[in-house]
Coordinates of C-alpha atoms in Angstrom, one line a residue:
M1 CA 30.1 29.2 63.5
R2 CA 31.3 25.6 64.0
P3 CA 34.8 24.7 62.7
M4 CA 35.1 22.0 60.0
L5 CA 36.6 18.6 60.8
N6 CA 39.3 17.6 58.3
S7 CA 41.4 14.4 58.0
S8 CA 44.6 13.4 56.3
K9 CA 47.4 10.9 56.6
H10 CA 50.1 11.5 59.2
P11 CA 53.4 12.1 57.4
E12 CA 55.4 9.9 59.7
Q13 CA 53.1 7.1 60.9
G14 CA 51.0 6.7 57.7
G15 CA 47.9 6.8 59.8
L16 CA 45.0 9.2 59.9
Y17 CA 44.9 12.2 62.1
F18 CA 42.1 14.9 62.4
H19 CA 42.3 18.6 62.9
L20 CA 39.7 21.3 63.0
C21 CA 39.5 23.7 60.1
E22 CA 38.8 27.2 61.3
P23 CA 36.3 29.4 59.4
S24 CA 39.1 31.5 58.1
E25 CA 40.5 28.4 56.3
W26 CA 37.3 27.8 54.3
S27 CA 37.5 28.6 50.6
L28 CA 35.0 29.8 48.1
P29 CA 33.3 27.2 45.9
S30 CA 35.4 26.2 42.9
E31 CA 34.1 25.2 39.5
S32 CA 34.0 21.6 40.7
D33 CA 31.8 22.6 43.6
V34 CA 29.4 24.5 41.4
V35 CA 28.9 21.4 39.1
F36 CA 28.3 19.2 42.2
Q37 CA 25.8 21.6 43.7
M38 CA 24.0 22.1 40.4
A39 CA 23.7 18.3 40.0
N40 CA 22.2 17.9 43.5
L41 CA 19.8 20.7 42.8
V42 CA 18.6 18.9 39.7
L43 CA 18.2 15.7 41.8
V44 CA 16.1 17.5 44.4
I45 CA 13.8 18.9 41.6
A46 CA 13.5 15.4 40.1
L47 CA 12.5 13.8 43.4
V48 CA 10.0 16.5 44.5
A49 CA 8.3 16.9 41.1
P50 CA 4.9 15.2 40.8
N51 CA 5.1 11.8 39.2
N52 CA 1.5 10.6 39.0
K53 CA 1.2 10.8 35.3
P54 CA 3.1 9.3 32.4
L55 CA 4.6 12.6 31.2
A56 CA 5.6 13.5 34.7
I57 CA 7.4 10.2 35.2
L58 CA 9.2 10.8 31.9
F59 CA 10.2 14.3 33.1
M60 CA 11.5 12.9 36.4
H61 CA 13.7 10.3 34.7
A62 CA 15.0 12.9 32.3
L63 CA 16.1 15.1 35.2
L64 CA 17.7 12.1 37.0
V65 CA 19.7 11.3 33.8
L66 CA 20.9 14.9 33.7
A67 CA 21.8 15.0 37.4
Y68 CA 23.7 11.7 37.3
L69 CA 25.4 12.8 34.1
M70 CA 26.7 15.9 35.8
I71 CA 27.9 14.0 38.8
T72 CA 29.5 11.4 36.5
A73 CA 31.4 14.1 34.6
W74 CA 32.4 15.8 37.9
S75 CA 33.7 12.6 39.4
W76 CA 35.7 11.7 36.3
T77 CA 37.3 15.0 35.4
L78 CA 37.5 16.9 38.7
L79 CA 37.1 14.5 41.6
L80 CA 39.1 11.7 39.9
S81 CA 37.2 9.0 41.8
P82 CA 36.5 5.7 39.9
D83 CA 34.0 4.5 42.6
V84 CA 31.9 7.6 42.5
F85 CA 32.1 7.6 38.7
S86 CA 31.0 4.0 38.4
W87 CA 28.0 4.3 40.7
N88 CA 26.7 7.4 39.2
F89 CA 27.3 6.2 35.7
S90 CA 25.3 3.1 36.5
L91 CA 22.4 5.1 37.9
M92 CA 22.4 7.4 34.9
M93 CA 22.2 4.4 32.6
L94 CA 19.3 2.8 34.6
N95 CA 17.3 6.1 34.4
L96 CA 18.1 6.4 30.7
I97 CA 16.7 3.0 30.1
Q98 CA 13.6 3.9 32.1
M99 CA 13.3 7.2 30.1
V100 CA 13.5 5.3 26.7
Y101 CA 10.9 2.8 27.9
N102 CA 8.5 5.5 28.9
I103 CA 9.0 7.3 25.6
Y104 CA 8.1 3.9 23.9
R105 CA 5.0 3.6 26.0
L106 CA 3.9 7.1 25.1
R107 CA 4.3 6.6 21.4
P108 CA 1.2 7.2 19.2
I109 CA -0.6 3.9 18.7
Q110 CA -1.8 3.3 15.2
L111 CA -5.2 1.8 14.6
S112 CA -7.1 0.8 11.5
S113 CA -9.7 3.3 10.3
E114 CA -12.5 1.1 11.5
L115 CA -11.2 0.7 15.0
E116 CA -10.3 4.4 15.1
N117 CA -13.9 5.3 14.3
V118 CA -15.1 3.0 17.0
Y119 CA -12.7 4.6 19.6
K120 CA -13.8 8.1 18.6
K121 CA -17.5 7.3 18.6
L122 CA -17.8 5.1 21.7
F123 CA -14.7 5.2 24.0
K124 CA -13.2 8.7 23.6
P125 CA -16.4 10.6 24.7
I126 CA -16.3 8.8 28.1
K127 CA -12.6 9.5 28.5
V128 CA -11.3 6.0 28.0
P129 CA -7.5 6.1 27.5
R130 CA -6.3 4.9 24.1
S131 CA -4.0 2.3 25.7
V132 CA -7.0 0.7 27.4
F133 CA -8.9 0.5 24.1
V134 CA -5.9 -1.0 22.3
K135 CA -5.8 -3.7 25.0
L136 CA -9.5 -4.4 24.6
V137 CA -9.3 -4.9 20.8
S138 CA -5.9 -6.7 20.7
S139 CA -5.7 -10.0 18.9
E140 CA -5.0 -11.6 22.3
H141 CA -8.6 -10.9 23.3
A142 CA -10.6 -10.3 20.2
T143 CA -10.9 -11.2 16.5
I144 CA -12.1 -9.3 13.5
D145 CA -14.4 -11.4 11.2
M146 CA -16.1 -10.8 7.9
L147 CA -19.8 -11.2 7.1
Y148 CA -20.8 -11.1 3.4
E149 CA -24.3 -10.0 2.2
G150 CA -26.8 -12.7 3.2
D151 CA -24.5 -14.3 5.8
S152 CA -26.1 -15.1 9.1
Y153 CA -24.3 -14.1 12.3
A154 CA -27.0 -15.9 14.5
T155 CA -30.0 -18.0 13.7
Q156 CA -33.1 -17.8 15.9
N157 CA -33.4 -20.7 18.4
L158 CA -30.3 -22.3 17.1
T159 CA -27.2 -20.2 17.8
R160 CA -25.8 -20.1 21.3
T161 CA -25.1 -16.7 23.0
N162 CA -21.5 -17.5 23.7
R163 CA -19.9 -14.4 22.2
L164 CA -20.2 -10.6 22.0
S165 CA -19.7 -8.7 18.7
L166 CA -19.5 -5.1 17.7
L167 CA -20.2 -4.0 14.1
L168 CA -17.3 -2.1 12.6
S169 CA -18.7 -1.6 9.1
G170 CA -21.7 -2.6 7.0
R171 CA -25.2 -3.3 8.2
V172 CA -26.9 -6.2 10.0
T173 CA -30.7 -6.7 10.3
A174 CA -32.4 -8.4 13.3
V175 CA -35.4 -10.6 12.3
S176 CA -37.8 -12.5 14.5
D177 CA -40.1 -15.1 12.9
S178 CA -39.4 -13.5 9.5
Q179 CA -40.5 -10.1 10.8
F180 CA -38.2 -7.1 10.8
V181 CA -37.1 -6.0 14.3
H182 CA -34.4 -3.4 13.8
H183 CA -31.2 -2.5 11.9
I184 CA -27.7 -2.6 13.5
E185 CA -25.4 0.1 12.4
P186 CA -21.6 0.5 12.8
G187 CA -20.6 1.2 16.3
Q188 CA -23.4 -0.9 17.7
F189 CA -23.3 -4.3 19.4
L190 CA -24.9 -7.1 17.5
D191 CA -25.9 -9.2 20.5
A192 CA -25.7 -7.1 23.6
P193 CA -29.1 -8.0 25.0
E194 CA -28.6 -11.8 24.5
F195 CA -25.0 -11.6 25.9
E196 CA -25.9 -9.6 29.0
S197 CA -29.1 -11.6 29.8
N198 CA -27.3 -15.0 29.9
T199 CA -24.1 -15.5 31.9
S200 CA -23.5 -19.1 30.8
G201 CA -23.7 -18.8 27.0
D202 CA -26.0 -21.8 26.7
D203 CA -29.2 -19.9 25.8
K204 CA -30.2 -19.5 22.2
F205 CA -30.8 -16.3 20.2
Q206 CA -34.4 -15.1 20.1
V207 CA -33.8 -13.3 16.8
S208 CA -31.8 -14.0 13.6
L209 CA -29.0 -11.6 12.7
I210 CA -28.4 -11.3 8.9
A211 CA -25.9 -9.1 7.1
T212 CA -27.6 -7.0 4.5
E213 CA -24.3 -5.9 3.1
A214 CA -20.6 -6.8 3.4
S215 CA -19.8 -6.2 7.1
R216 CA -16.9 -6.5 9.5
I217 CA -17.4 -7.4 13.1
L218 CA -15.2 -7.3 16.2
T219 CA -15.8 -10.4 18.3
W220 CA -15.0 -11.5 21.9
Q221 CA -15.6 -15.0 23.0
R222 CA -17.4 -15.2 26.3
S223 CA -14.7 -17.1 28.2
A224 CA -11.9 -14.8 27.1
Y225 CA -14.1 -11.7 27.7
K226 CA -15.0 -12.8 31.2
Y227 CA -11.4 -13.5 32.0
M228 CA -10.3 -10.1 30.8
M229 CA -13.1 -8.3 32.7
A230 CA -12.2 -10.2 35.9
K231 CA -8.6 -8.9 35.7
D232 CA -9.5 -5.2 34.9
N233 CA -12.3 -3.6 36.9
Y234 CA -12.0 -0.3 35.0
L235 CA -12.5 -2.1 31.7
Q236 CA -15.4 -4.0 33.1
L237 CA -17.1 -0.7 34.1
V238 CA -16.5 0.8 30.7
M239 CA -17.9 -2.2 28.8
S240 CA -20.9 -2.5 31.2
T241 CA -21.7 1.2 30.5
L242 CA -21.5 0.8 26.7
I243 CA -23.5 -2.5 26.7
G244 CA -26.1 -1.0 28.9
R245 CA -26.5 2.1 26.7
D246 CA -26.6 -0.1 23.6
I247 CA -29.4 -2.2 25.1
T248 CA -31.3 0.9 26.1
N249 CA -31.0 2.4 22.5
K250 CA -32.2 -0.9 21.0
L251 CA -35.2 -1.1 23.3
Y252 CA -36.1 2.5 22.5
A253 CA -35.8 1.7 18.7
I254 CA -38.0 -1.4 19.0
S255 CA -40.6 0.5 21.1
S256 CA -40.7 3.4 18.6
S257 CA -41.0 0.9 15.7
V258 CA -43.9 -1.0 17.4
R259 CA -45.6 2.3 18.3
F260 CA -45.3 3.4 14.6
V261 CA -46.8 0.2 13.4
N262 CA -49.7 0.4 15.8
Q263 CA -50.3 4.0 14.8
S264 CA -50.2 3.0 11.1
K265 CA -52.7 0.2 11.7
S266 CA -55.0 2.5 13.6
L267 CA -54.8 5.1 10.8
I268 CA -55.6 2.5 8.1
W269 CA -58.6 1.2 10.2
H270 CA -60.0 4.7 10.6
L271 CA -59.6 5.5 6.9
A272 CA -61.3 2.2 6.0
H273 CA -64.2 3.0 8.2

């Protein structure tokens, strides 16, 4: 076993001299050594623990706070070293701030009942994090508007397709040349086909969209929407999926309506003859 190297001041010259400590001079760990070893053990656990999820990051910072707190207490009460105390106290405070910040980020985000229903109906089933949805519907990117009964959201061949809206509550009817096309229910986009088929926003609506009862809509302007999608590829994928599904459902509803009308006309013709 290798002997230990120890140093101290020479009593006469005031300098440093070194001597080797034999194994027989080694002492058992004292209480101060135990605290120091425990602190370093906690440090090791904090650094090797997985930190790829928000809760894991919070756990890591909590362990670091505990470890640096133990070293701070050890250095102040037992080691009596201001330098060691100052450094470890600073590291403890930095990790404490990070821990508080992560707790703040993990706090439950309150939404209005309408937005909560939209999240549960559209976004939660495809595993979209709540924080991503909150970013999408924030006032920085979207607005919530009111349509009263009889109000027109879009007029055929007049209104430009420069926005995208989602119906939060109420009901809107699509009409083409005074003929009923389909209803739009809460949780459905008002203008997904028009928005998706035109990238410039200069085209005009091919149908009129009229509120048949008091309705609330969530609206994104095309320019702000495109800017947000360009910055967040994941959000772009989510919205493309939802818009594509909405268009498919509308086409199926229109196809079923046309087929029903044709079958009704055929039945009336046979009964008449």
